[in-house]
Each structure stands twice: as structure tokens, then as C-alpha cells.
CSV table of C-alpha atoms in Angstrom, one decimal:
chain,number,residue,atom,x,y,z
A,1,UNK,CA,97.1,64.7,98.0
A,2,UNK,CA,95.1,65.7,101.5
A,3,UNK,CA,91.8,67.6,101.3
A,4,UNK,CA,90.9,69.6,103.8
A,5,UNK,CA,87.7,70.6,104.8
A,6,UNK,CA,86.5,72.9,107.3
A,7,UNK,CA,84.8,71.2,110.3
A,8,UNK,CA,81.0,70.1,109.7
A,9,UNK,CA,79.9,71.8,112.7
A,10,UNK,CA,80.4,74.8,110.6
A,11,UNK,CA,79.2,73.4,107.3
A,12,UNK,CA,75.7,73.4,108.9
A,13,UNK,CA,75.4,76.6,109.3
A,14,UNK,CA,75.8,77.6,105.7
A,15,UNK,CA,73.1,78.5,104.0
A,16,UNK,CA,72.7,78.2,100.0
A,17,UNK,CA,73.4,81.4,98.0
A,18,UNK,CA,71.8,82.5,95.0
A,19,UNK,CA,73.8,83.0,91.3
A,20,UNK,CA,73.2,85.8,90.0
A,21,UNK,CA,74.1,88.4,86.7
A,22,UNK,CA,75.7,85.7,84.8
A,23,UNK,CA,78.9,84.4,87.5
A,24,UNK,CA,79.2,81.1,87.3
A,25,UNK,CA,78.9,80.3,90.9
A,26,UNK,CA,80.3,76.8,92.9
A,27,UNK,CA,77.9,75.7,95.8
A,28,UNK,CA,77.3,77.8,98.5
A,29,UNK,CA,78.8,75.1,101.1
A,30,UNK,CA,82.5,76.1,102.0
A,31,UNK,CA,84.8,74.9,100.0
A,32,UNK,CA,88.3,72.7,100.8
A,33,UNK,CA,91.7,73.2,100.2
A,34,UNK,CA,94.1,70.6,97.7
A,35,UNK,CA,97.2,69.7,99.0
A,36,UNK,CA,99.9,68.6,96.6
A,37,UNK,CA,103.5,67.0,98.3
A,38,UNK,CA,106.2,67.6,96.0
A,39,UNK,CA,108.4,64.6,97.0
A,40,UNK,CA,111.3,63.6,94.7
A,41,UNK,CA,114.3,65.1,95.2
A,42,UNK,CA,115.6,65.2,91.4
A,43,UNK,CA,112.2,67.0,90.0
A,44,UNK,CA,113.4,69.5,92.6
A,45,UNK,CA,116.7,69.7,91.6
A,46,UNK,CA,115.6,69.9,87.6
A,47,UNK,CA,116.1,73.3,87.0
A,48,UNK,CA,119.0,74.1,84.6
A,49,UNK,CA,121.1,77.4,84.9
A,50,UNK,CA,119.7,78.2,81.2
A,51,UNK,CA,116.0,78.2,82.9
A,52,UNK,CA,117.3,80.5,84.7
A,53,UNK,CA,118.5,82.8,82.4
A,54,UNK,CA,115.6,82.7,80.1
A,55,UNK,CA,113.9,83.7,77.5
A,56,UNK,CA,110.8,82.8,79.9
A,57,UNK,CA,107.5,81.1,79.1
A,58,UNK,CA,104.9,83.1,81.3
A,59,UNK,CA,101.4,81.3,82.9
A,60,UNK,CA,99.7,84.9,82.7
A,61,UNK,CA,96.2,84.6,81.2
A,62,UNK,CA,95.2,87.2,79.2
A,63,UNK,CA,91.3,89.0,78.9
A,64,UNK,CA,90.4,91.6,76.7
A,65,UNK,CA,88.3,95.0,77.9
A,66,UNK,CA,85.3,93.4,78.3
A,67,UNK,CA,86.1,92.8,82.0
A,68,UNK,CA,85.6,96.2,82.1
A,69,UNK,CA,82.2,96.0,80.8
A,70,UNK,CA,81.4,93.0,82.9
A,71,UNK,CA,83.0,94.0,86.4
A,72,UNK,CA,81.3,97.1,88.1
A,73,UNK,CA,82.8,98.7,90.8
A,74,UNK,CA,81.3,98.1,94.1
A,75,UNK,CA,81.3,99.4,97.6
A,76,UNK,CA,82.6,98.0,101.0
A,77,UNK,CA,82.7,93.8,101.3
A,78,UNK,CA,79.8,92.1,103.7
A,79,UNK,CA,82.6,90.8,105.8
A,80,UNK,CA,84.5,92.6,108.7
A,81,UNK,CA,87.8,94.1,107.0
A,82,UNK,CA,90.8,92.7,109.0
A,83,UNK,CA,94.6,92.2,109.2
A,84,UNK,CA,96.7,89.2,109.5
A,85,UNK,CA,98.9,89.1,113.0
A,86,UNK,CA,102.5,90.0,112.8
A,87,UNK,CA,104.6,86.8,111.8
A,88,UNK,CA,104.1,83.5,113.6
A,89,UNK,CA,101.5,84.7,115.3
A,90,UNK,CA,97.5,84.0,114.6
A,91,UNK,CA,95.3,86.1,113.0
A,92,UNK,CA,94.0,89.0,114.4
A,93,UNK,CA,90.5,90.4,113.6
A,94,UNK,CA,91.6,94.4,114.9
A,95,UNK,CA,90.9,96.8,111.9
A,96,UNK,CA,93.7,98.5,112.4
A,97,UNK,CA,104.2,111.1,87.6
A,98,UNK,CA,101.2,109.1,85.9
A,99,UNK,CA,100.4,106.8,83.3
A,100,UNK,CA,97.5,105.0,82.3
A,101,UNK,CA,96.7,103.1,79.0
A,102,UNK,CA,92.6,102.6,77.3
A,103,UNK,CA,91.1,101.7,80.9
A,104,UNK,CA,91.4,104.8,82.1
A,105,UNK,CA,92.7,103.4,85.2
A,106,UNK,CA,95.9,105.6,86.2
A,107,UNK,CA,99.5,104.2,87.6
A,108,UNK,CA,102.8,104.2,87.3
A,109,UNK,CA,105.2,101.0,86.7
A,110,UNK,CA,108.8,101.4,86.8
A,111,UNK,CA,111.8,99.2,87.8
A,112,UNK,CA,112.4,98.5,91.4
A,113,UNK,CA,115.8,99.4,91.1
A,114,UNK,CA,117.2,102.6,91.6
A,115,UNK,CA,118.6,104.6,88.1
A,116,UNK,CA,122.3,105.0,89.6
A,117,UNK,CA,123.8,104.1,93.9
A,118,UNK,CA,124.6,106.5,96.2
A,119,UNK,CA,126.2,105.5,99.6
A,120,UNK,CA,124.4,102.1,100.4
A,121,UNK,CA,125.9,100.8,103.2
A,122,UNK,CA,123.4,101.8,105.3
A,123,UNK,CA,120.3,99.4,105.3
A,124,UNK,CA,117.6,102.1,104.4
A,125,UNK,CA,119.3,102.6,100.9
A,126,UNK,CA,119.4,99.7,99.6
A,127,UNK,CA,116.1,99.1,97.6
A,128,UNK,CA,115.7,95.0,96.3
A,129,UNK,CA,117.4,93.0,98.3
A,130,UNK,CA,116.3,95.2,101.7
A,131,UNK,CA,112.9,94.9,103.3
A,132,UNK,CA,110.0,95.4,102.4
A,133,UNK,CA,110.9,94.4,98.7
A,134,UNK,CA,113.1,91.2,99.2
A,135,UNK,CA,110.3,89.6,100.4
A,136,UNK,CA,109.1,88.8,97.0
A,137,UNK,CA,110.9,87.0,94.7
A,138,UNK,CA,110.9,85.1,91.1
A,139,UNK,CA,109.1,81.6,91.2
A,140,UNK,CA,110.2,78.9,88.7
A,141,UNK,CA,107.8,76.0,88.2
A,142,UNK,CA,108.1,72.9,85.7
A,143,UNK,CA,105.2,71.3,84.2
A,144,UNK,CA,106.7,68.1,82.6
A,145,UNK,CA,109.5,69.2,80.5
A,146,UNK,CA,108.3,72.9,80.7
A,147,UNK,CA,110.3,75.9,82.6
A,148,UNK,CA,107.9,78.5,83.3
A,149,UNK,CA,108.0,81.6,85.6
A,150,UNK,CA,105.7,83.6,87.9
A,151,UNK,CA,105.6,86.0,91.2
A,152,UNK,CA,105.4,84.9,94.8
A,153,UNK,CA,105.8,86.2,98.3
A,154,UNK,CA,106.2,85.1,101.8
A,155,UNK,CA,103.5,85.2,104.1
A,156,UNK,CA,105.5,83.2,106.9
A,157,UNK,CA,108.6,82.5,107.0
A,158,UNK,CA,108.5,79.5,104.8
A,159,UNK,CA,105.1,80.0,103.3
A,160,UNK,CA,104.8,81.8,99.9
A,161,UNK,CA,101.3,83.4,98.7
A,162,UNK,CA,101.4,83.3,94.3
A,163,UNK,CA,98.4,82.6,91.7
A,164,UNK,CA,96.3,79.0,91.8
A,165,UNK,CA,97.5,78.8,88.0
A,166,UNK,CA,100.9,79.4,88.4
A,167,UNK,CA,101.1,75.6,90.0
A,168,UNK,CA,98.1,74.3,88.7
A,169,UNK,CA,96.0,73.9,85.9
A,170,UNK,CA,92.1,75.2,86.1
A,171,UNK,CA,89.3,72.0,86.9
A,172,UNK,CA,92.3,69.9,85.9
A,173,UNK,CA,92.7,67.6,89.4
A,174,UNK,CA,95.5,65.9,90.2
A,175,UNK,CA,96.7,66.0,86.5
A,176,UNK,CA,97.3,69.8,86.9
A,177,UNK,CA,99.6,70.3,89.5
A,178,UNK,CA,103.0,71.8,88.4
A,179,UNK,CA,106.1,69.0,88.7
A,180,UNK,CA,108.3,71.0,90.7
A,181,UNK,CA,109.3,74.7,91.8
A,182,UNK,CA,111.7,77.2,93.4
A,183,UNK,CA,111.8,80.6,94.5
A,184,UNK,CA,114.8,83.2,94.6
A,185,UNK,CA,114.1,86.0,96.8
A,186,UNK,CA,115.0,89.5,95.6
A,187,UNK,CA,116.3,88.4,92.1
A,188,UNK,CA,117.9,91.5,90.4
A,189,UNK,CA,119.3,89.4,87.6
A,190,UNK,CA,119.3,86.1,86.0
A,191,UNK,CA,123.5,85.1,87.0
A,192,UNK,CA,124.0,83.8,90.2
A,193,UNK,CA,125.2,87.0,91.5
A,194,UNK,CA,121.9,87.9,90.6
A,195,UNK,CA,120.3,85.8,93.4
A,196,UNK,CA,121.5,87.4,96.7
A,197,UNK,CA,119.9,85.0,98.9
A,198,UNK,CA,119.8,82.0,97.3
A,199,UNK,CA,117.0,79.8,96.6
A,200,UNK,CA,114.3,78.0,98.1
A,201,UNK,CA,112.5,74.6,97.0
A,202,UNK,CA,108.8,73.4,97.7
A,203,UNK,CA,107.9,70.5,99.3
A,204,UNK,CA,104.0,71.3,99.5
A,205,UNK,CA,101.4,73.6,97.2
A,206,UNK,CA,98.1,74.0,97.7
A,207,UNK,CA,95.2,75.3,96.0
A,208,UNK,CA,91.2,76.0,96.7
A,209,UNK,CA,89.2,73.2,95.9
A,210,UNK,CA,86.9,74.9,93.4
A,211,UNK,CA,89.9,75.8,91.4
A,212,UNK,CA,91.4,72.7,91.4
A,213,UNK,CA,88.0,71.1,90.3
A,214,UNK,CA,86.7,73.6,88.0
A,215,UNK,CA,83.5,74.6,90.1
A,216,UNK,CA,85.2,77.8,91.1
A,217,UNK,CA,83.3,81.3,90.6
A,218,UNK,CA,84.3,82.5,87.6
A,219,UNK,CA,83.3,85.2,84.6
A,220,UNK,CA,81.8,82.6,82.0
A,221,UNK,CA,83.6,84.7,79.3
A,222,UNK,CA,86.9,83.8,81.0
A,223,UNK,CA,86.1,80.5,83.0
A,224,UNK,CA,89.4,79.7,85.0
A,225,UNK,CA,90.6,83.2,84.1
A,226,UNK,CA,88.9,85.7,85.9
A,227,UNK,CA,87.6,83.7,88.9
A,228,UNK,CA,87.1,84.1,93.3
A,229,UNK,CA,89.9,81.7,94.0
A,230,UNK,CA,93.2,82.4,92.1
A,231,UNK,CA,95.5,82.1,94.5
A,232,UNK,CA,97.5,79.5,96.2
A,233,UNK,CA,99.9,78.9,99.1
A,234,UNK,CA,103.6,77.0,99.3
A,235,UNK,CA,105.4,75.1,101.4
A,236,UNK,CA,109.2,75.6,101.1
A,237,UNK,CA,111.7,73.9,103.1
A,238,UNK,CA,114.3,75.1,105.0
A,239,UNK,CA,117.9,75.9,103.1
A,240,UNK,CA,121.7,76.4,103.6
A,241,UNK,CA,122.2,79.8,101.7
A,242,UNK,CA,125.3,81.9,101.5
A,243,UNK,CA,124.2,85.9,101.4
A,244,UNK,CA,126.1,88.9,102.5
A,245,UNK,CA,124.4,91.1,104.9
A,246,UNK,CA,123.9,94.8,104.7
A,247,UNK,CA,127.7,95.2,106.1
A,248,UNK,CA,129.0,92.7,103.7
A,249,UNK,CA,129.6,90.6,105.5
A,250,UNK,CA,129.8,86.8,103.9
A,251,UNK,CA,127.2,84.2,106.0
A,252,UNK,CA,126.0,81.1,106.0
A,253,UNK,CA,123.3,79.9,107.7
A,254,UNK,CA,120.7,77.1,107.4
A,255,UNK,CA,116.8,79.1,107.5
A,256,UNK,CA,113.5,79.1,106.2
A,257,UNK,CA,113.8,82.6,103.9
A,258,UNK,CA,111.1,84.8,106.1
A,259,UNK,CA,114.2,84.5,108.3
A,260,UNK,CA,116.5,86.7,106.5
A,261,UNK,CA,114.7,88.6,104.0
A,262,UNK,CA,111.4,89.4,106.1
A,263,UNK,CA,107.5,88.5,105.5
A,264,UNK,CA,104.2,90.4,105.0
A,265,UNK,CA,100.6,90.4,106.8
A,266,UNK,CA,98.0,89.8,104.3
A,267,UNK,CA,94.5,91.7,104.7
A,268,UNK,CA,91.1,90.2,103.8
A,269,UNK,CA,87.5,91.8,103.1
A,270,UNK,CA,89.1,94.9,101.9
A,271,UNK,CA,91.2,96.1,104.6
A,272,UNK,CA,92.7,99.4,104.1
A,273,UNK,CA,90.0,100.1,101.2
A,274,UNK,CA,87.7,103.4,101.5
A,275,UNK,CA,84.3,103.5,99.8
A,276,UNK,CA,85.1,106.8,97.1
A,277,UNK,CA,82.9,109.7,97.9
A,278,UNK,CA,79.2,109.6,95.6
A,279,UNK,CA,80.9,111.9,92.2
A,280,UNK,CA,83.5,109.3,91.9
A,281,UNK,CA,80.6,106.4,91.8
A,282,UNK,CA,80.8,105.1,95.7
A,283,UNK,CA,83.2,102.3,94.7
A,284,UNK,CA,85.2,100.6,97.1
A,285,UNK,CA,89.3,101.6,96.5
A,286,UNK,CA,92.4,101.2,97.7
A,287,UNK,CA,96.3,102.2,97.2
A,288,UNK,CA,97.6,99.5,95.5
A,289,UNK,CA,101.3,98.4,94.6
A,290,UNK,CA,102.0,95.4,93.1
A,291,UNK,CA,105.4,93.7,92.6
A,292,UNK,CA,106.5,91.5,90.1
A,293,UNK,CA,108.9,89.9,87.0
A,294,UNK,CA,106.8,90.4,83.9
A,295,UNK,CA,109.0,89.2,81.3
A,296,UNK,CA,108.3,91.8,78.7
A,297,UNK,CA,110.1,94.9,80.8
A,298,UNK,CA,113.6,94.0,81.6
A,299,UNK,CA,113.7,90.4,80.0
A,300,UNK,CA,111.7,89.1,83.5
A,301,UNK,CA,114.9,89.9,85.5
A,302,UNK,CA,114.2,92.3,87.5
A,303,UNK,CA,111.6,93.2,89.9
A,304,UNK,CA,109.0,95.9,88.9
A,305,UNK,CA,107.0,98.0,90.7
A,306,UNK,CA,103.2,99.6,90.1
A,307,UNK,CA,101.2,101.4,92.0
A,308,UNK,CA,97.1,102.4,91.1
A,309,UNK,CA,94.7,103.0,92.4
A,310,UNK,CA,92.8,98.9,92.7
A,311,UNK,CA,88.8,99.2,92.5
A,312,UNK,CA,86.6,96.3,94.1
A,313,UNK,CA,84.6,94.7,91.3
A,314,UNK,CA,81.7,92.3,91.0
A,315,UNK,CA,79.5,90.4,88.4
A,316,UNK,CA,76.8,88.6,91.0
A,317,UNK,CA,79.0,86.4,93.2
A,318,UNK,CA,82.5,86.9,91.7
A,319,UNK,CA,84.5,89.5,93.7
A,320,UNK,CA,87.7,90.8,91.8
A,321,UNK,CA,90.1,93.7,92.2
A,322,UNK,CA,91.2,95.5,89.4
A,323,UNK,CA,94.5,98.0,89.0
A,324,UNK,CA,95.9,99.8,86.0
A,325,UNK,CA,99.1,98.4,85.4
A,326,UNK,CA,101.7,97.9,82.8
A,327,UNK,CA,103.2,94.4,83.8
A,328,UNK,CA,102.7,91.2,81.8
A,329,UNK,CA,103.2,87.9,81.7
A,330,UNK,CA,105.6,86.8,84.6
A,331,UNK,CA,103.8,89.5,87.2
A,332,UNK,CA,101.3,86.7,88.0
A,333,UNK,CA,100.9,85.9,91.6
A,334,UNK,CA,102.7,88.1,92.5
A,335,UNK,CA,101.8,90.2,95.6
A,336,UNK,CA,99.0,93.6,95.9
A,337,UNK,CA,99.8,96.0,98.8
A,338,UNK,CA,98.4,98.5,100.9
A,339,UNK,CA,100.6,100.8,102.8
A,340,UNK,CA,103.4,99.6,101.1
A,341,UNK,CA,107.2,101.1,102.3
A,342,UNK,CA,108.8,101.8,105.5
A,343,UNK,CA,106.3,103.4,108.3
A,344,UNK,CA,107.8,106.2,109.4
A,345,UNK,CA,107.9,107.6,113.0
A,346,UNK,CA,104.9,109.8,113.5
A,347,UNK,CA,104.6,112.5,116.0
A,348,UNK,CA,101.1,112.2,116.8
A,349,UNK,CA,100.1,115.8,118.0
A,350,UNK,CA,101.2,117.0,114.3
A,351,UNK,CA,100.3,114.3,111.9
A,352,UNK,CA,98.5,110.7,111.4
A,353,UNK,CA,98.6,108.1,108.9
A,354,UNK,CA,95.1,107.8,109.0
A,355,UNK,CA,92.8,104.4,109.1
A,356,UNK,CA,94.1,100.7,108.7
A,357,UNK,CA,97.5,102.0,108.0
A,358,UNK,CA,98.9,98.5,108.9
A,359,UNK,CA,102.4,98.4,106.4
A,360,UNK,CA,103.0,96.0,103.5
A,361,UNK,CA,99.5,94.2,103.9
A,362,UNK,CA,98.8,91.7,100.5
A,363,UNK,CA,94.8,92.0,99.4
A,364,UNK,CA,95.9,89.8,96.4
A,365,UNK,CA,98.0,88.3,94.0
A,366,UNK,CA,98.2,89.5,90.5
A,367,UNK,CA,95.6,86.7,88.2
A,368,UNK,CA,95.4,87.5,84.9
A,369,UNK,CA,96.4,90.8,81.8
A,370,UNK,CA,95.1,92.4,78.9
A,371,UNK,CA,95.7,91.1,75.8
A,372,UNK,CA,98.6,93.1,73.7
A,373,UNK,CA,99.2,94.9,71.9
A,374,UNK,CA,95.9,96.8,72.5
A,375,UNK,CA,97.6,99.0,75.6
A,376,UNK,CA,94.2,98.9,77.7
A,377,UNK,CA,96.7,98.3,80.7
A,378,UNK,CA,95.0,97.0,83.5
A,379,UNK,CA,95.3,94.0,85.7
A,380,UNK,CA,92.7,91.7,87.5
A,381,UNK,CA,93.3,89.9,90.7
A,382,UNK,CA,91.0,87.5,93.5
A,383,UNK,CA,89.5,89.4,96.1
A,384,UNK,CA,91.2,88.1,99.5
A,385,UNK,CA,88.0,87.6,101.8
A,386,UNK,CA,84.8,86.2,102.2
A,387,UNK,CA,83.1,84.6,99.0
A,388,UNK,CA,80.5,82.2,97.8
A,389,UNK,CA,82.6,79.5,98.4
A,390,UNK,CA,84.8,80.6,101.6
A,391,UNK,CA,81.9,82.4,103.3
A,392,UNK,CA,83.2,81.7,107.3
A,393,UNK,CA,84.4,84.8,109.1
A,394,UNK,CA,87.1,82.5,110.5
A,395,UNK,CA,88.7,79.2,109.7
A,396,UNK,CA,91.1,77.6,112.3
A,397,UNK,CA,92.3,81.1,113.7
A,398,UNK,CA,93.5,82.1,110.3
A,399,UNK,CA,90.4,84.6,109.5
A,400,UNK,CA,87.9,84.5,107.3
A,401,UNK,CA,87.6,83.5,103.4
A,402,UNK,CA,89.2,82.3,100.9
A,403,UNK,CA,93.0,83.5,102.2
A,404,UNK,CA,91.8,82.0,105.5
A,405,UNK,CA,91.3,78.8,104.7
A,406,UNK,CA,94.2,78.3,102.4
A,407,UNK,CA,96.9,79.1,105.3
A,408,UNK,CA,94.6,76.8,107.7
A,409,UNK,CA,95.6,74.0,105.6
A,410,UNK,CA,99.2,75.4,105.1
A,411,UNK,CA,100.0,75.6,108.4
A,412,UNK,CA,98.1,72.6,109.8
A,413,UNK,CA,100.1,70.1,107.4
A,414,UNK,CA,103.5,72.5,107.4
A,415,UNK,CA,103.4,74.0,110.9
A,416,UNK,CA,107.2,74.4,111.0
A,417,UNK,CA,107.1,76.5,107.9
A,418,UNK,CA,104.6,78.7,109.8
């Protein structure tokens, strides 16, 4: 494992912060980032065509609606809202029918796929397995001789974004850190027809340091539950995968997977979220959609889609986001976005898309669900940004907080996957 730690010419200048309304809070000092090699080639290679297939065994915590008790919405975040650079580039600073269950919180979830094709030949019609969706995709991980499943998406061509717990075990050290895993990008079913561009094993995770050491932030009702830091970054390696393109056309090529089926930005101290006018309480919001396999709606295989409206929440120094949703176990890690879909071509003298209208940004990863069978429907996630531990507005070039200084480490250790 390598630890990295942001330089100490920066730790000076951090200044102790205070814990307050019940948070269990880490020090104030910025925190590192755990890197885990996965290095055996047959743990890689350990996953059976029945673990495949399910029935699945989901790492999805589950809460109850006290968090909603607990977490309070809040306005705008201290730091300077901001946009990741388009891919292989640095960061950039530049700002660029319902449902809804006992939260209150209003969405819709529904299966990715559409109900019945039409012509889809053309690129534009084809929903999973075209950009932006194929960019997420199904991660398996073992934990000794346990299959379980989880969501993760591409940040860089060969760097995934998913939850801390999905490969690692809360305050657990190096004793927690999943065996092995792999992701399938745009899985629409469990056979291998299923997987239309293959799959793609990890060589490298890596996960904050208060997570990995229990002293993250976290709500002491759910300690290693609802927490700052859920979320992680992994390494894949590049892959010979045999795909069709949009012409069917049969290929094989050797790439990392941002290479054929795209990547996303990610957005940190609440880009593309608007503080709610005073009657609707001042809270910071955005237009979320999350993607994801729960494995209660269509047995895990397929990809589902919500979008909510996501609220910024805090208790002291823990910073959430919370969406109503109807996924479950299976969704976890997988990806929050704002301005999700297709930009369109705007004629500018008629129309605008308005502020921070960057497309298919991720502001999280889905963390943890509601117990069931209780349909309060709602779903928690990390806040991407500046927090108590990953206070810097920038590390490495990366930008700032806790997203920042995971893909720091990434990159620095797996620059060719970047």
C-alpha cells in the first residue's frame, strides 16, 4: 500500500476546525489517500460466469429516516464551485411523471432501457450502450470467497469513481480492502451478449485515509455509513475487447474503456447547484440523476435511471447530498449528475441553458439506502468538495477536496490510466 499525503508546505497552513452538532469529526489537518495494488493475476481472473449471473449480494448500507431528522438542508458550500477539465486534461477552476415515497423527496426511477426499438442504427438512438450512459457500468468485487456487486463510472479513461465501501471495509486498514474486481461497461444483461464491451480488471483502488482508518466524519448514528468520504477511485488496466460499433461492425482493439465508451467531468463544491428561493427554505439543490444496478428492480441486470431533485445537507462538519430515489442495494457508487444527456445546439439569440450547464458532471456517488420495506425512498451520497478533512482548494492540479485529492493520488501512481 502507498500513502499519500499532500505536501507539508500546505499542511502548515491548516488551521484546526471545531466539531460541532454531534458529527463525529477527523482532525482538521488534510487527510491522505490509501493505495491498494491488486497484483495476482488469478484473484483477477476469479470471477465465475454464475457470479455473473447472480442472485447478487449487494454492499449498500442501509439508514432509517432519522437522517432526515439529523441532516438539514443547507445553502451554497464555502468553497469556489468548479468543473473538472475535459478528459486528460487538468482541472479547471472556470464555473462554467413523479414519484416519491415517506421523504417527501420527489423523482422518478425507471429502467434505462427503452420499452420497445425503433430504427437504431443511428448513434443517437441507441440509449445503454451509447454515450453518456455506457460510461457507467456494473462493478464486481470479491472479498475472500464473496461475489458482491456495486456501481462505478469512468472519470478517465481508465479510472473509475464508485463508493469507499464497495472495495473496502470502514476503519478496517489493510484487512479491508476487497480481493479483487472488474467492471463491464453498459451491462444490459447478465449473458455474455449482455456485456457489449467487455470487461475491465483493477490493478489499483484507492480510498481516503479517514475511511480507511475509521477517523472519517461521520453521523454517530451511522458511523461508516453516512460519512464526508465515501467514495473511491480505480485503476483498471488496459484490455483486448471485442465490441461492435454503432454500424455493427465487429472490432477488436486493445484500450483503456474511456476509449470506446466515453468519460465524465466530475464537479466539486456544488457545481451546477442553485441556493432555492427563501419559501422553499434557502437550501442549496441541484438536478440530480443517478445511474445504477440495484439488484431489487430487474434482478441487478440492468442499468436504472433516477432523477430528483439532490438537497445539500449537514450535521456540523459532515456535508451529504440527499435524492429521493427508488434504487437499492447494487446502486452504490454509482454516479450523481448534473446536466445529464446530450447538450443540444443552442441558438443563442432565442434560448440559453442557463448557469454551470457543463454536461454529465458527477457531484457524487450513491453511499448508502433506506431500510425496506418502509418506502421512505431516499438516498444519501458524500458531498464532492472541500471538507474537514480535504479542506485545500487544490491538490496537485486536480482541484480542491476530497474528489481532488483522490485522483491526485490516482493519477500520480497510474498516470497512464489518466
Amino acid at each position: 500500500m502507498i500513502r499519500y499525503l499532500r505536501p507539508a508546505s500546505l499542511a502548515s497552513t491548516v488551521v484546526a476546525a471545531a466539531c460541532l452538532a454531534g458529527a463525529v469529526s477527523a482532525s482538521a489537518q488534510s487527510a491522505g489517500v490509501i493505495s491498494h495494488p491488486l497484483e495476482s493475476t488469478d484473484a483477477r481472473e476469479g470471477f465465475s460466469e454464475a457470479d455473473l449471473m447472480g442472485p447478487f449480494r449487494t454492499r449498500t448500507p442501509v439508514v432509517d429516516q432519522r437522517v432526515l431528522d439529523l441532516l438539514k438542508p443547507a445553502g451554497a458550500a464555502s468553497g469556489a464551485p468548479a468543473v473538472s477539465g475535459p478528459n486528460g486534461g487538468a482541472e479547471s477552476l472556470d464555473v462554467a411523471p413523479m414519484a416519491y415515497g415517506t421523504a417527501g423527496i420527489p423523482y422518478t426511477t425507471v429502467r434505462a432501457a427503452v420499452t420497445r426499438p425503433g430504427y437504431a442504427r443511428n448513434k443517437k438512438m441507441v440509449p445503454i450502450t451509447s454515450r453518456p450512459y455506457s460510461t457507467t457500468g456494473k462493478l464486481y468485487m470479491k472479498f475472500g470467497g464473496s461475489t458482491f456487486v456495486c456501481t462505478a463510472s469512468l472519470l478517465r479513461k481508465g479510472i473509475l469513481v464508485t463508493a469507499a465501501h464497495c472495495i473496502s471495509e470502514f476503519g478496517n486498514g489493510p484487512a479491508g480492502f476487497a480481493d479483487a474486481a472488474v467492471w463491464y461497461p453498459a451491462m444490459v444483461s447478465g449473458g455474455k451478449r449482455g456485456r457489449p464491451f467487455g470487461r475491465f480488471r483493477a490493478v489499483n483502488i484507492f480510498v481516503p485515509e479517514p475511511y480507511y482508518d475509521g477517523s472519517d466524519t461521520c453521523d454517530p448514528l451511522y458511523p461508516g455509513i453516512v460519512c464526508n468520504n465515501d467514495v473511491a477511485t480505480i485503476a483498471l488496466r488496459k484490455e483486448k475487447v471485442r465490441f461492435r460499433n454503432f454500424r455493427g461492425k465487429k472490432k477488436v482493439v486493445t484500450k483503456y474503456p474511456g476509449q470506446l465508451v466515453g468519460t465524465y467531468r466530475f464537479g466539486v463544491n456544488g457545481y451546477s447547484y442553485t441556493t432555492l428561493p427563501a419559501e422553499f427554505g434557502s437550501a442549496s439543490a441541484a438536478q440530480i440523476t443517478q445511474l445504477g444496478y440495484p439488484v431489487a428492480l430487474d434482478k441487478g441486470l440492468q442499468m436504472q435511471r433516477t432523477d430528483s431533485i439532490g438537497f445539500r445537507v449537514v450535521d456540523g462538519d459532515l456535508i451529504n447530498t440527499l435524492i429521493g430515489s427508488a434504487q437499492t442495494g447494487g446502486s452504490s457508487g454509482g454516479p450523481w449528475l448534473v446536466n445529464f444527456g446530450t447538450r443540444p445546439a443552442v441558438d443563442a439569440t432565442d434560448a440559453s441553458l442557463g448557469f454551470a450547464s457543463t454536461p454529465n458532471v458527477v457531484v457524487g456517488v450513491t453511499s448508502y439506502g433506506v431500510e425496506t420495506p418502509t418506502n421512505v425512498n431516499y438516498q444519501g451520497a458524500s458531498f464532492f468538495g472541500q471538507n474537514v478533512e480535504y479542506p485545500d482548494a487544490d491538490y496537485g492540479g486536480w482541484g480542491p477536496g476530497n474528489i481532488g485529492a483522490l485522483m491526485m493520488a490516482t493519477c500520480t501512481q497510474n498516470a497512464a490510466s489518466c
